[in-house]
């Protein structure tokens, strides 16, 4: 029984983002790359599934430039069994990413479950989970807070507006996209980190998937940093005076109340 | 350019953000088609509301299989409708529903989509969109030259509601087949105490608290203030990680990205990951004891004070103001 977990390597949330010289990508100098936090929940969920279903093999898959191998090593150290690195250029869109993941998974073996995060915190597109599922003709449930697994189906809780929950029961195979809170991801132990270094990461080229770099649909023609705000108006006085002045400003100057 | 706008509705009303999108589309000079999905006989009442925003045509896709949301059923019906109507542009406002099923529509139409746009203009055959990346740490201009039809989702409040424009389109029924539904909602369970609250992502006003609140009980002072000004309560990651609030209340890069007219931050120092989630708010107020807190660099109005003293006082002042 094969379980896949699709993951992305992204800049750490504390990273400062700068626009590169080409004006349409980010400057990666000084960026600390991490396994996307939402994908961490997906990795953890796949390992927990395997702990209850020892026959399962967990394959971590990531599409991106060579650096993503580090994110795959993290997943292996957490407990994934094998890994596939799809060589994809920087800034590939959701369409090509999803298509390459779907084809790599099809080549590697029929999935029982595919886990991933609800979105990657770099481009924030939140498209690959459902797009990949569509390429694979599989059902998918996203923003999942809870999953209960039985032999041929999964009961899922999906978070929607206002913290309300949609309840699903979906037959396997299916795609499950994790929301923060689905579980508490484990830290990899030192022995497991050492073992993960020796595990093979299978590299797949786009050509082997019958795809090319240009099979994208959407790209970015320019990137810019948000406009800086004007200086903050500090309100002085004792608390009562501050409160009074703040509310006056919100009402009379900013006109938001 | 034939523009199809997916109009989401709940409890017999079109979502405000869908109407906001229609009101903007009416200013572009394109042919605007409003599309709504639902069970047979449940959609007719929506036509009057849609016609207030002047669409050229209204299409209802009705099928018993559309009584409840499903990503596969909704994706198939919207993709089929886009094809049969000859959509050149397919738009929707961002919601947990459209985020879920539109990526499948893009694949079915063999096109790409720009999600979560904060700016969108259509002039002739030229579609310009801007979308935030890294939770708003930077903004990208989208190149749609290879995406046919153009697909985009737009954040609530991003374009602003434009003037109403009376229309007189007659709703037509589309031949509709949602196919086999594999991932359909069985039941929706509301969060206790969350009824009637506007979601953070759609809120006009937000009152947020950080770890300085010290406990979940203490958030009561922010809830009281929020009630006075009809705001939604949010929280920083630190407050969520400390267990004071559920993750669904988290504002930031690993929580929700918000863009209200007024964002009030109490006891939030302003970690990069929080600032990324709220910096597109139109007006930001920060209340913090530390005058060097980074939040003040992003705020419009700053109050250096103990939030436990300031929040009730500000609440009193709001009450005085709003009584008049």
XYZ file of C-alpha atoms in Angstrom:
581
model
C 0.000 0.000 0.000
C 1.590 3.209 -1.171
C 1.078 6.541 0.573
C 2.457 9.734 -0.940
C 3.185 13.041 0.685
C 3.736 15.992 -1.630
C 5.787 18.786 -0.178
C 7.380 22.093 -1.050
C 10.429 23.889 0.226
C 9.712 27.532 1.071
C 11.470 30.516 2.687
C 11.206 30.533 6.474
C 8.336 32.735 7.751
C 10.865 35.123 9.324
C 12.510 35.739 5.930
C 12.660 39.250 4.557
C 11.634 39.178 0.920
C 13.589 41.210 -1.621
C 12.942 41.469 -5.342
C 15.758 40.105 -7.543
C 17.548 42.112 -10.244
C 15.283 40.671 -12.968
C 12.341 42.420 -11.295
C 10.109 39.364 -11.506
C 11.414 36.913 -8.955
C 12.694 37.076 -5.395
C 16.313 37.452 -4.362
C 17.168 34.172 -2.646
C 20.337 35.527 -1.008
C 20.257 34.893 2.727
C 16.981 33.017 2.642
C 16.661 30.092 5.026
C 14.700 27.351 3.273
C 12.359 25.150 5.253
C 9.808 22.408 4.676
C 6.498 24.261 4.244
C 4.760 24.269 7.662
C 1.467 22.951 6.203
C 3.340 20.123 4.468
C 4.879 19.232 7.834
C 1.381 18.378 9.070
C 0.952 16.236 5.951
C 4.236 14.398 6.587
C 3.295 13.812 10.216
C -0.150 12.522 9.196
C 1.370 10.066 6.720
C 3.731 8.726 9.389
C 0.884 8.328 11.895
C -1.073 6.473 9.213
C 1.863 4.126 8.700
C 2.216 3.533 12.430
C -1.310 2.065 12.362
C -0.879 0.430 8.932
C 2.627 -1.085 8.991
C 2.221 -2.415 5.447
C 2.262 1.110 4.046
C 5.249 2.643 2.284
C 5.481 6.433 2.459
C 6.964 8.188 -0.516
C 7.741 11.919 -0.216
C 7.597 13.822 -3.493
C 8.770 17.364 -4.173
C 8.982 19.293 -7.432
C 11.516 22.106 -7.607
C 15.167 23.036 -8.034
C 17.986 20.965 -6.480
C 17.700 22.663 -3.081
C 14.362 20.903 -2.399
C 16.333 17.729 -1.684
C 16.921 19.176 1.803
C 13.164 19.328 2.433
C 12.868 15.719 1.231
C 15.665 14.732 3.670
C 13.679 16.369 6.482
C 10.642 14.280 5.512
C 12.784 11.120 5.374
C 14.253 11.935 8.795
C 10.735 12.372 10.207
C 9.852 8.871 8.974
C 9.069 8.740 5.253
C 10.480 5.649 3.543
C 11.487 6.914 0.131
C 11.619 10.144 -1.851
C 11.248 11.448 -5.379
C 12.670 14.768 -6.524
C 11.079 16.110 -9.701
C 13.517 18.560 -11.296
C 11.359 21.621 -11.888
C 12.616 25.165 -12.470
C 12.038 27.965 -9.933
C 8.730 29.767 -10.408
C 6.934 26.918 -12.176
C 3.205 27.557 -11.838
C 0.602 25.477 -10.004
C -0.512 23.856 -13.278
C 2.887 22.403 -14.190
C 3.705 21.526 -10.584
C 0.429 19.623 -10.170
C 0.797 17.880 -13.531
C 4.367 16.773 -12.811
C 3.430 15.485 -9.347
C 0.461 13.570 -10.772
C 2.589 11.959 -13.480
C 5.431 11.076 -11.110
C 2.959 9.443 -8.725
C 1.278 7.502 -11.531
C 4.691 6.217 -12.644
C 5.762 5.291 -9.134
C 2.719 3.171 -8.211
C -0.996 3.396 -7.446
C -1.646 5.575 -4.406
C -3.812 4.592 -1.459
C -3.630 8.113 -0.002
C -1.877 11.324 -1.013
C -1.185 13.905 1.676
C -0.097 17.486 1.181
C -0.440 20.876 2.874
C -3.430 23.175 2.319
C -1.121 25.692 0.611
C 2.540 26.605 0.271
C 3.477 29.754 2.161
C 5.578 31.178 -0.679
C 3.236 31.770 -3.613
C 0.133 31.108 -1.458
C -1.695 29.818 -4.542
C -3.433 26.906 -2.758
C -4.096 25.166 -6.067
C -1.770 22.175 -6.389
C -3.735 19.819 -4.121
C -6.996 19.936 -6.077
C -5.298 20.400 -9.462
C -3.130 17.312 -8.882
C -6.209 15.377 -7.744
C -7.978 16.435 -10.956
C -5.027 15.273 -13.088
C -5.174 11.949 -11.234
C -9.014 11.821 -11.405
C -9.116 11.449 -7.622
C -11.351 13.118 -5.066
C -9.711 15.593 -2.715
C -10.584 17.296 0.550
C -8.605 20.382 1.557
C -7.992 22.367 4.759
C -8.402 19.166 6.756
C -8.276 19.305 10.561
C -9.071 15.675 11.290
C -9.049 12.346 9.465
C -10.264 8.914 10.557
C -9.068 6.087 8.352
C -10.787 2.806 7.599
C -9.829 0.173 5.027
C -11.526 1.737 2.011
C -12.567 5.233 3.088
C -11.610 8.243 5.183
C -13.827 10.458 7.344
C -12.607 14.024 7.141
C -13.268 17.350 8.851
C -12.628 20.369 6.628
C -12.454 23.876 8.095
C -14.500 26.605 6.400
C -15.414 30.226 7.226
C -15.860 31.151 10.847
C -14.168 27.961 12.045
C -17.199 25.860 10.986
C -16.548 22.259 9.917
C -17.686 20.410 6.799
C -17.849 16.649 7.334
C -16.888 14.285 4.519
C -16.519 10.578 3.959
C -14.438 9.834 0.882
C -13.420 6.506 -0.647
C -9.714 5.807 -1.080
C -7.625 6.586 -2.998
C -7.968 10.303 -2.307
C -5.972 13.475 -1.741
C -5.954 15.054 1.736
C -4.612 18.593 2.231
C -3.685 19.368 5.840
C -4.563 22.465 7.836
C -2.539 23.615 10.845
C -3.807 21.763 13.905
C -4.354 18.416 12.173
C -1.610 17.006 14.397
C 1.589 17.996 16.166
C 4.537 17.302 13.833
C 7.407 15.423 15.433
C 11.027 16.477 15.463
C 13.365 14.096 13.697
C 15.762 12.328 16.074
C 19.490 12.563 15.443
C 19.828 8.858 14.493
C 16.958 9.268 12.024
C 18.568 12.387 10.551
C 21.769 10.369 10.039
C 19.837 7.479 8.482
C 17.937 9.854 6.198
C 21.224 11.081 4.738
C 21.879 7.608 3.380
C 18.451 7.066 1.844
C 18.256 7.355 -1.906
C 16.316 10.260 -3.397
C 15.163 9.346 -6.861
C 15.525 12.195 -9.314
C 12.994 12.474 -12.135
C 13.311 14.924 -15.010
C 10.382 16.660 -16.690
C 11.320 14.913 -19.942
C 10.816 11.548 -18.240
C 7.298 12.720 -17.403
C 6.739 13.837 -20.983
C 6.635 17.494 -19.903
C 8.762 20.572 -20.548
C 9.623 23.804 -18.695
C 7.280 25.714 -20.956
C 4.158 23.717 -20.017
C 3.074 26.510 -17.685
C -0.057 28.649 -17.942
C 0.567 31.572 -15.628
C 3.764 33.496 -14.915
C 4.752 36.752 -13.254
C 5.819 39.745 -15.305
C 6.869 41.852 -12.327
C 7.210 41.737 -8.560
C 7.275 44.606 -6.163
C 7.383 45.230 -2.454
C 4.298 46.761 -0.847
C 4.271 50.527 -0.404
C 5.550 51.627 2.986
C 3.085 53.326 5.270
C 3.521 56.886 6.500
C 4.886 57.434 9.998
C 2.796 56.167 12.878
C 0.980 58.912 14.791
C 1.763 58.255 18.453
C -0.975 59.316 20.840
C 0.269 60.659 24.170
C -1.322 61.442 27.520
C -2.735 59.200 30.243
C -4.766 56.168 29.222
C -8.107 57.971 29.414
C -6.819 60.806 27.219
C -5.213 58.360 24.772
C -8.444 56.393 24.406
C -10.450 59.550 23.846
C -8.006 60.937 21.266
C -7.713 57.593 19.439
C -11.459 57.265 19.036
C -11.691 60.900 17.918
C -9.016 60.316 15.254
C -10.665 57.101 14.040
C -13.954 58.954 13.727
C -12.918 62.385 12.463
C -9.580 61.917 10.696
C -9.555 58.325 9.417
C -13.357 58.128 9.234
C -13.370 54.372 9.789
C -15.884 54.497 12.662
C -14.434 39.735 -23.628
C -17.090 37.410 -22.311
C -16.691 37.379 -18.528
C -18.352 34.684 -16.426
C -18.562 35.387 -12.701
C -19.250 32.514 -10.339
C -21.674 33.876 -7.730
C -21.594 32.085 -4.400
C -24.730 32.137 -2.279
C -25.751 30.930 1.145
C -29.218 30.877 2.726
C -30.833 32.463 -0.321
C -28.459 35.420 -0.512
C -25.579 36.108 -2.871
C -22.315 36.638 -1.019
C -21.410 40.304 -0.671
C -17.974 39.648 -2.173
C -19.587 38.126 -5.303
C -21.745 41.252 -5.673
C -18.642 43.398 -5.177
C -17.041 41.561 -8.090
C -20.158 41.957 -10.275
C -20.297 45.683 -9.466
C -16.702 46.068 -10.659
C -17.219 43.941 -13.765
C -20.083 46.260 -14.738
C -17.517 49.069 -15.131
C -15.180 47.140 -17.464
C -17.317 47.307 -20.590
C -17.219 43.536 -21.030
C -20.133 41.158 -21.441
C -20.832 40.002 -17.883
C -22.485 36.641 -17.206
C -23.480 35.765 -13.633
C -23.499 32.040 -12.825
C -25.041 30.410 -9.754
C -25.365 26.721 -8.837
C -27.912 24.945 -6.680
C -30.718 22.448 -6.340
C -33.713 22.824 -8.706
C -36.112 25.554 -7.605
C -33.756 27.143 -5.085
C -32.129 29.798 -7.268
C -34.973 31.854 -8.766
C -35.007 34.258 -5.821
C -31.386 35.272 -6.548
C -32.121 36.875 -9.915
C -33.469 40.150 -8.476
C -30.367 40.669 -6.326
C -28.035 39.876 -9.229
C -29.902 42.279 -11.511
C -29.073 45.171 -9.164
C -25.516 44.940 -10.495
C -26.360 44.934 -14.157
C -25.100 41.620 -15.562
C -25.859 41.049 -19.248
C -27.021 37.522 -18.533
C -27.818 35.333 -15.532
C -27.371 31.559 -15.684
C -28.660 29.083 -13.154
C -27.140 25.603 -13.142
C -29.646 23.442 -11.289
C -29.353 19.803 -10.315
C -30.347 17.743 -7.285
C -26.660 16.839 -6.937
C -25.838 20.511 -6.293
C -27.980 20.824 -3.144
C -24.812 20.373 -1.096
C -21.316 21.521 -1.919
C -18.852 19.081 -3.486
C -15.530 19.987 -5.081
C -15.936 17.488 -7.926
C -19.605 18.294 -8.668
C -19.166 22.076 -8.539
C -15.951 21.909 -10.585
C -17.580 19.891 -13.360
C -20.663 22.102 -13.580
C -18.692 25.378 -13.591
C -16.209 24.044 -16.172
C -19.045 22.799 -18.391
C -20.820 26.163 -18.067
C -17.631 28.097 -18.903
C -17.228 25.962 -22.029
C -20.841 26.198 -23.180
C -20.979 29.948 -22.550
C -17.640 30.496 -24.294
C -16.089 32.244 -21.290
C -12.937 34.216 -22.052
C -12.585 35.310 -18.432
C -13.794 33.275 -15.448
C -13.779 35.006 -12.071
C -14.898 34.387 -8.506
C -14.367 35.991 -5.139
C -12.082 34.139 -2.734
C -13.792 31.895 -0.186
C -13.087 28.503 1.313
C -15.433 27.104 -1.360
C -13.874 28.739 -4.432
C -10.359 28.046 -3.112
C -11.360 24.392 -3.004
C -13.016 23.699 -6.358
C -11.678 26.279 -8.837
C -8.226 24.663 -9.172
C -10.067 21.623 -10.590
C -11.953 23.878 -13.019
C -8.638 25.299 -14.251
C -7.376 21.797 -15.032
C -10.642 20.843 -16.749
C -10.366 23.954 -18.924
C -6.632 23.330 -19.452
C -5.775 26.797 -18.235
C -4.053 28.543 -15.343
C -5.487 30.603 -12.529
C -4.250 33.510 -10.436
C -5.679 33.019 -6.961
C -6.232 35.583 -4.212
C -5.765 38.660 -6.402
C -5.907 42.051 -4.696
C -6.207 44.081 -7.891
C -7.822 43.261 -11.218
C -8.645 45.377 -14.232
C -10.069 44.382 -17.584
C -9.642 46.776 -20.500
C -10.508 45.432 -23.920
C -8.747 42.088 -24.178
C -6.161 43.095 -21.601
C -6.510 41.573 -18.133
C -4.205 42.924 -15.432
C -4.041 41.260 -12.047
C -1.890 41.659 -8.985
C -1.585 38.999 -6.336
C 0.213 38.977 -3.009
C 2.916 36.392 -2.391
C 4.675 35.429 0.829
C 1.479 36.585 2.591
C 1.820 40.060 1.179
C 5.547 40.559 1.691
C 5.597 41.164 -2.061
C 3.139 41.600 -4.926
C 3.314 40.027 -8.361
C 1.815 41.177 -11.666
C 0.305 38.187 -13.441
C 1.047 37.295 -17.059
C -2.019 35.511 -18.469
C -0.785 35.310 -22.076
C -0.851 31.483 -22.029
C -4.010 31.141 -19.929
C -7.145 30.778 -22.049
C -9.645 31.405 -20.574
C -8.180 33.749 -17.984
C -9.094 32.556 -14.488
C -8.702 34.531 -11.282
C -10.107 34.739 -7.778
C -10.277 38.109 -6.015
C -10.153 38.779 -2.289
C -13.207 40.248 -0.548
C -12.958 44.054 -0.024
C -9.982 44.267 -2.432
C -11.775 45.972 -5.333
C -14.411 47.762 -3.239
C -18.138 47.822 -3.920
C -19.005 49.995 -6.926
C -22.306 51.710 -7.671
C -25.346 49.565 -8.387
C -26.472 49.373 -11.992
C -30.002 48.200 -12.662
C -30.220 45.281 -15.089
C -33.077 43.276 -16.484
C -31.491 39.969 -17.436
C -33.805 36.963 -17.437
C -32.251 33.990 -15.712
C -31.711 31.061 -18.057
C -31.322 27.487 -16.894
C -28.247 25.611 -18.055
C -28.260 21.909 -18.857
C -26.285 20.609 -15.909
C -24.716 17.326 -14.827
C -22.440 17.266 -11.767
C -21.344 13.697 -12.592
C -20.320 11.246 -9.884
C -19.793 13.087 -6.612
C -16.993 11.499 -4.622
C -16.115 14.308 -2.208
C -19.445 15.778 -1.109
C -20.239 17.512 2.183
C -22.303 15.270 4.467
C -22.921 17.822 7.192
C -21.810 21.288 8.312
C -21.115 21.868 11.994
C -20.852 25.491 13.168
C -18.245 26.447 15.728
C -19.851 26.993 19.130
C -20.538 30.694 19.687
C -19.464 31.593 16.167
C -22.921 32.166 14.663
C -23.433 35.408 12.808
C -19.792 36.444 13.164
C -18.145 37.609 9.980
C -15.072 35.557 9.081
C -11.700 37.273 9.544
C -10.997 37.120 5.811
C -14.173 39.091 5.057
C -14.308 41.312 8.153
C -14.524 45.092 7.813
C -13.062 45.528 11.311
C -10.761 43.290 13.324
C -9.650 43.483 16.953
C -6.615 41.253 17.515
C -4.743 40.179 20.609
C -1.304 38.761 21.296
C 0.340 36.684 23.995
C 0.229 39.699 26.362
C -3.457 38.885 26.862
C -2.095 36.086 29.102
C -5.184 33.821 28.953
C -8.163 32.911 26.832
C -10.473 34.425 29.473
C -8.758 37.797 29.116
C -9.765 37.937 25.436
C -13.178 38.899 26.842
C -12.039 42.547 26.973
C -11.283 42.422 23.241
C -14.532 40.595 22.506
C -16.442 43.338 24.331
C -14.694 45.995 22.293
C -15.308 44.007 19.100
C -19.015 43.756 19.902
C -19.231 47.539 20.283
C -17.810 48.222 16.817
C -19.107 45.030 15.083
C -15.612 43.649 14.625
C -14.268 40.098 14.439
C -11.665 38.988 16.988
C -8.301 37.756 15.722
C -5.097 36.639 17.386
C -1.358 36.426 16.801
C 0.414 33.112 16.338
C 1.919 33.478 19.818
C -1.569 33.738 21.334
C -2.797 30.757 19.300
C 0.255 28.643 20.134
C -0.277 29.494 23.805
C -3.782 28.039 23.456
C -5.686 31.302 24.071
C -7.543 31.159 20.743
C -8.277 28.502 18.076
C -6.136 28.447 14.947
C -9.119 29.638 12.902
C -8.630 33.025 14.636
C -4.932 33.335 13.723
C -3.863 36.285 11.592
C -0.523 35.883 9.843
C 1.479 33.942 7.332
C 0.490 30.567 8.786
C -2.989 31.800 9.622
C -5.344 34.102 7.780
C -4.395 37.013 5.596
C -6.814 39.849 6.280
C -7.598 43.232 4.748
C -10.174 45.037 6.899
C -10.822 48.793 6.926
C -9.713 48.877 10.562
C -7.253 46.541 12.282
C -6.635 47.057 15.997
C -3.681 45.144 17.462
C -3.527 44.797 21.243
C -0.358 43.472 22.839
C 1.015 42.260 19.512
C 4.700 43.011 19.051
C 4.622 42.602 15.280
C 6.605 39.539 14.220
C 7.231 39.473 10.452
C 4.862 36.565 10.058
C 2.039 38.529 11.743
C 2.721 41.748 9.840
C 2.579 39.784 6.585
C -0.976 38.749 7.396
C -2.406 42.176 8.287
C -0.342 44.813 6.531
C -2.871 45.291 3.741
C -5.423 46.529 6.304
C -6.527 50.033 5.356
C -5.966 51.495 8.835
C -3.902 49.945 11.606
C -4.005 50.825 15.306
C -1.416 49.370 17.671
C -1.635 49.309 21.457
C 1.486 48.027 23.170
C 3.474 48.733 26.334
C 6.767 48.605 24.424
C 7.218 51.772 22.405
C 9.922 50.048 20.332
C 7.664 47.176 19.243
C 7.935 46.640 15.441
C 4.133 46.830 15.118
C 4.367 50.632 15.495
C 6.350 50.819 12.240
C 3.354 49.410 10.364
C 0.652 51.216 12.333
C -1.134 54.450 11.503
C -2.018 55.251 15.109
C 0.033 54.085 18.070
C -0.857 53.981 21.747
C 1.871 53.093 24.249
C -0.182 51.741 27.123
C -1.131 48.629 29.041
C -3.818 46.950 26.976
C -5.708 45.861 30.094
C -6.241 49.528 30.921
C -6.522 50.845 27.382
C -8.957 48.356 25.806
C -11.846 48.986 28.277
C -11.285 52.760 28.030
C -11.297 52.656 24.220
C -14.441 50.539 24.393
C -16.111 53.186 26.595
C -15.171 55.926 24.145
C -16.537 53.913 21.205
C -19.782 53.370 23.110
C -20.090 57.102 23.813
C -19.462 57.910 20.156
C -21.846 55.317 18.776
C -24.681 56.242 21.141
C -25.042 59.586 19.411
